[in-house]
CSV table of C-alpha atoms in Angstrom, one decimal:
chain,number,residue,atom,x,y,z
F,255,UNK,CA,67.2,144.8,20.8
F,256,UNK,CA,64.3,145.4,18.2
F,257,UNK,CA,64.8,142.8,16.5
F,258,UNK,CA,64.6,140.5,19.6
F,259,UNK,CA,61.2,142.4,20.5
F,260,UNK,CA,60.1,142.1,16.4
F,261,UNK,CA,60.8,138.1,17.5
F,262,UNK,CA,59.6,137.6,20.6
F,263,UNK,CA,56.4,139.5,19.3
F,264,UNK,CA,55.9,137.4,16.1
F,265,UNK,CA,56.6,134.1,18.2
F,266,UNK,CA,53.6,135.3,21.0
F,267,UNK,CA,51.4,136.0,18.0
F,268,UNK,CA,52.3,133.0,16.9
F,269,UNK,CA,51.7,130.7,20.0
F,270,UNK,CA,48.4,132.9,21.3
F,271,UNK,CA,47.4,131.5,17.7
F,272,UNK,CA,48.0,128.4,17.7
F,273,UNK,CA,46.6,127.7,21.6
F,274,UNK,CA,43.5,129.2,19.9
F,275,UNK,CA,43.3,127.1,17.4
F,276,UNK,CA,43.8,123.9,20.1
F,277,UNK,CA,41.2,125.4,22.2
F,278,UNK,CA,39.2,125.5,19.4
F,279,UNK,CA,39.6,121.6,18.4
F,280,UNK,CA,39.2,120.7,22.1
F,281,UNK,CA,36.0,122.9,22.4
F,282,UNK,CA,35.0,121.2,19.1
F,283,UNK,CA,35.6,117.9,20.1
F,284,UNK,CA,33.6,118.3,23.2
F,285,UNK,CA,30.7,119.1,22.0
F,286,UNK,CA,30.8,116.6,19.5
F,287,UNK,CA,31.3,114.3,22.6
F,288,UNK,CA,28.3,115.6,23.8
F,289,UNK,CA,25.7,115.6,21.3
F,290,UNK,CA,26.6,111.7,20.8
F,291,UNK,CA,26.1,111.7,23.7
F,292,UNK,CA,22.7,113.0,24.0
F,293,UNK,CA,21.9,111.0,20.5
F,294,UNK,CA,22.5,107.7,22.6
F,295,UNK,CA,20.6,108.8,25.3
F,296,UNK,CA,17.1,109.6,23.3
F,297,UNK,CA,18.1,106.4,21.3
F,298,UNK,CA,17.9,104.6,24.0
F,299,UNK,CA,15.0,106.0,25.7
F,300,UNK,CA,13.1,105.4,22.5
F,301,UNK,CA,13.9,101.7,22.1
F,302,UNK,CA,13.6,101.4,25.9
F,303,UNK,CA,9.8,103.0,25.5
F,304,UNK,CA,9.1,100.9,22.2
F,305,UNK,CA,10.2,97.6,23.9
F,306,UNK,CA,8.0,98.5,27.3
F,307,UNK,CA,5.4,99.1,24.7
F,308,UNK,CA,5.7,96.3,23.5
F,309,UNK,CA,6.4,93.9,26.7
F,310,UNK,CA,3.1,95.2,28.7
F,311,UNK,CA,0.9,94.4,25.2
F,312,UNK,CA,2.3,90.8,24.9
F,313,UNK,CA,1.7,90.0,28.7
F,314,UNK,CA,-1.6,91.0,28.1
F,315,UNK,CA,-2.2,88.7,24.8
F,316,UNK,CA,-0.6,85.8,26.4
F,317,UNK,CA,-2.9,86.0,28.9
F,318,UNK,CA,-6.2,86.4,26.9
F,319,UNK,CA,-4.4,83.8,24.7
F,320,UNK,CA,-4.5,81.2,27.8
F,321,UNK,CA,-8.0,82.0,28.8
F,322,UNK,CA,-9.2,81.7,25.8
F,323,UNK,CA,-7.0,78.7,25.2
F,324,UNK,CA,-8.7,77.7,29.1
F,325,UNK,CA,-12.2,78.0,28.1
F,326,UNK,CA,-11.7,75.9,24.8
F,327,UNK,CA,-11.2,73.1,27.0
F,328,UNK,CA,-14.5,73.5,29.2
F,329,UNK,CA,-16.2,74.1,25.9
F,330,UNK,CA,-15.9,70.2,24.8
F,331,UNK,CA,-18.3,69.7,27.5
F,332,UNK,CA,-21.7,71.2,27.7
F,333,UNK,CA,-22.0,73.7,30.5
F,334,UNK,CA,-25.8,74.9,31.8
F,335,UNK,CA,-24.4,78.7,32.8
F,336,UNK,CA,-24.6,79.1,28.6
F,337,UNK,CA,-27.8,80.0,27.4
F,338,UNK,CA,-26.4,79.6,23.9
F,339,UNK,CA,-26.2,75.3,22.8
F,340,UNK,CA,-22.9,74.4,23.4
F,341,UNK,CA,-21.6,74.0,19.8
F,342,UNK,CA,-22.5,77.9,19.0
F,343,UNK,CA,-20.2,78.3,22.4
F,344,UNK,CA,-17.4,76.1,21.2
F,345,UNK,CA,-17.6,78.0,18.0
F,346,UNK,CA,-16.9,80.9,19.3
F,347,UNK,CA,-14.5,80.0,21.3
F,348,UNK,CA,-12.8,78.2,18.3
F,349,UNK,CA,-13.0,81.7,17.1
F,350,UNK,CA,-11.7,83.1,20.0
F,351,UNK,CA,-8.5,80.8,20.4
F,352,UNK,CA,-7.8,81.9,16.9
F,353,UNK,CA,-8.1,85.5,16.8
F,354,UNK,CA,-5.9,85.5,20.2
F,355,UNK,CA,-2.9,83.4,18.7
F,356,UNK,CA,-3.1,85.4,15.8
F,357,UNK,CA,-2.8,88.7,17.8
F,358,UNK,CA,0.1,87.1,19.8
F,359,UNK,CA,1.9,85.7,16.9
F,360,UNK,CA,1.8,89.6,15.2
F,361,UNK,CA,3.3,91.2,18.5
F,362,UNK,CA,6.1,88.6,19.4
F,363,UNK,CA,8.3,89.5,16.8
F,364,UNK,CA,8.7,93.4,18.3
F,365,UNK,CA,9.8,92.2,21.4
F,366,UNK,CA,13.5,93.4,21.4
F,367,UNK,CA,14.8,90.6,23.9
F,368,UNK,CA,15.5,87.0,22.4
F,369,UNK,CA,15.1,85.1,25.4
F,370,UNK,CA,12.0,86.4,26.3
F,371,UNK,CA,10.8,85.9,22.5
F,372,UNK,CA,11.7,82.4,22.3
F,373,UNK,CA,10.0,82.1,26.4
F,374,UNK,CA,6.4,83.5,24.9
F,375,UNK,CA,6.9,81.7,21.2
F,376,UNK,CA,7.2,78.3,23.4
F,377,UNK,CA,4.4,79.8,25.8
F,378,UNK,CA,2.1,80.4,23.2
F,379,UNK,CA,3.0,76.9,21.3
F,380,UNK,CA,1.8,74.8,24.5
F,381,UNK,CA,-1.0,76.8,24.9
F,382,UNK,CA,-2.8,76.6,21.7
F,383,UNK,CA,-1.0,72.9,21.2
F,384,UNK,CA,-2.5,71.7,24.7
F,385,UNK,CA,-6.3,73.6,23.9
F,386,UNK,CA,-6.7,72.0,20.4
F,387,UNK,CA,-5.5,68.6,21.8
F,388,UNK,CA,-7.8,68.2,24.6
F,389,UNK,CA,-10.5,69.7,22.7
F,390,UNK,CA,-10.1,67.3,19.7
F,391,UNK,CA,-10.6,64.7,22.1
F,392,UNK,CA,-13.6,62.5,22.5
F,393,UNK,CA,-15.6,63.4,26.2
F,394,UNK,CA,-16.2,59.5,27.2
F,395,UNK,CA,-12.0,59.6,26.8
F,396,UNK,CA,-11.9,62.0,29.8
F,397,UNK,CA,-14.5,60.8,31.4
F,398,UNK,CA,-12.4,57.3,30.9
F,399,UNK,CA,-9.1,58.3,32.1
F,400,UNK,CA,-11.6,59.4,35.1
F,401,UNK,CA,-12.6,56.6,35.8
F,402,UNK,CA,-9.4,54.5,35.5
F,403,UNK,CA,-6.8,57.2,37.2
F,404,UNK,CA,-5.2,58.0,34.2
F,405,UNK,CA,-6.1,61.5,33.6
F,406,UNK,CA,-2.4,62.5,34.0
F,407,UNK,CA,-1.1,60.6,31.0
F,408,UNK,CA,-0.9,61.4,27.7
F,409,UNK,CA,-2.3,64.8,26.6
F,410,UNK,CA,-3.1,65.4,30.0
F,411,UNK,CA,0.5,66.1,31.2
F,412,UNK,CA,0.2,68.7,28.9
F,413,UNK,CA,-1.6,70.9,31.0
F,414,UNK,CA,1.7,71.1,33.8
F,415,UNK,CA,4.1,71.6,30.9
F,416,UNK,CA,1.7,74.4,29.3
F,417,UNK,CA,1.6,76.0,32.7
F,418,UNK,CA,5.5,75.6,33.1
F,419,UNK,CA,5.9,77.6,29.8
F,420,UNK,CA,3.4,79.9,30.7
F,421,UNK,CA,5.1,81.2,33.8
F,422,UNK,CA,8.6,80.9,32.8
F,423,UNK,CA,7.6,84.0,29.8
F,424,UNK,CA,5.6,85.7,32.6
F,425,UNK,CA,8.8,85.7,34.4
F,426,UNK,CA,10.9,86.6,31.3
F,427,UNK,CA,8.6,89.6,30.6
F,428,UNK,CA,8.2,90.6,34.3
F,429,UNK,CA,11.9,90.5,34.4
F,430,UNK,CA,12.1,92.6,31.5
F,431,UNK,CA,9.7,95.3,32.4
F,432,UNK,CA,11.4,95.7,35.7
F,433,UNK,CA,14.7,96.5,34.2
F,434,UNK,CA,13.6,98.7,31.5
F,435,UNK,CA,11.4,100.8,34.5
F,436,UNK,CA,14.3,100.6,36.9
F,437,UNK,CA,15.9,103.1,34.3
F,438,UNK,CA,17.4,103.6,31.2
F,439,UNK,CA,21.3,102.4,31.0
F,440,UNK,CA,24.0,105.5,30.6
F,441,UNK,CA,26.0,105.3,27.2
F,442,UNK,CA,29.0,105.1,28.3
F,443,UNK,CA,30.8,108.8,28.3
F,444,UNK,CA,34.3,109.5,26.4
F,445,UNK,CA,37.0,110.6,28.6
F,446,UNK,CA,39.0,113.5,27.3
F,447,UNK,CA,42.5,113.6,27.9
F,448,UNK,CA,42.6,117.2,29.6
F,449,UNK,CA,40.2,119.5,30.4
F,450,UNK,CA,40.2,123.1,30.2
């Protein structure tokens, strides 16, 4: 009968050990569940912050980008609001086009989102395409295609394509924006087998 206890003893130290040990590993593995968890999570939120960031900044560049691209245009004809002569104005807004597509062209490569890169490089493309074109062009040409009704050929039709682009990456981004403040995605969580 001793010998049964010595056994029966020995085989509960035994099995107490060994479901320690398991609850150990499951505890273990839990918490490893967990703080990859929580890793994913400020990962996200950090790209999800860098890429609003970055979304709101372009919007804003595109759209100084297209005004200045805008007045380029009315630059190519002299305007008496300026008190400046109009080639100083033209300059500047040479200057101005310039400095804006630059600023664009440094930003669009952050933006985390292909599809809405490729919307604002074509955006940016028609804007600055469509301002140098009509600048470049002689005055007594507009004032010609005027006068004839055919001021919507040519580089002219540019200006509905430019706006086309235009609002199809202020879509893109809006788009964008409203996801990434609607709230970050959950990773998705690990299932455990059992649960203690």
């Amino acid at each position: 009968m001793e010998q049964a206890t010595y056994w029966w003893g020995l085989a509960g130290l035994v099995l107490g050990s060994l479901l320690t040990q398991v609850s150990n590993w499951v505890d273990h593995q839990r918490q490893r569940g967990e703080r990859r968890e929580d890793f994913l999570r400020t990962k996200l939120e950090r790209r999800e912050a860098f890429e609003l960031e970055h979304l709101v900044e372009v919007n804003q560049l595109l759209r100084d980008l297209r005004h200045h691209g805008d007045e380029l245009i009315s630059a190519k004809r002299p305007d008496p609001r300026y008190s400046k002569p109009p080639d100083d104005h033209a300059e500047q807004c040479r200057t101005a086009v310039r400095e804006a597509n630059a600023a664009l062209d440094a930003q669009v490569g952050f933006i985390l989102d292909d599809k809405v890169r490729e919307l604002v490089k074509v955006a940016a493309e028609r804007i600055t395409d469509r301002a140098w074109t009509v600048y470049q062009d002689a005055p007594a040409t507009f004032e010609e295609g005027m006068q004839r009704g055919t001021l919507g050929v040519g580089i002219y039709t540019a200006l509905e394509e430019t706006s086309e682009a235009v609002e199809a990456a202020y879509e893109a981004i809006s788009e964008r924006v409203r996801e990434l403040y609607a709230g970050f995605r959950e990773p998705r969580r690990r299932r455990w087998p059992f649960r203690f």
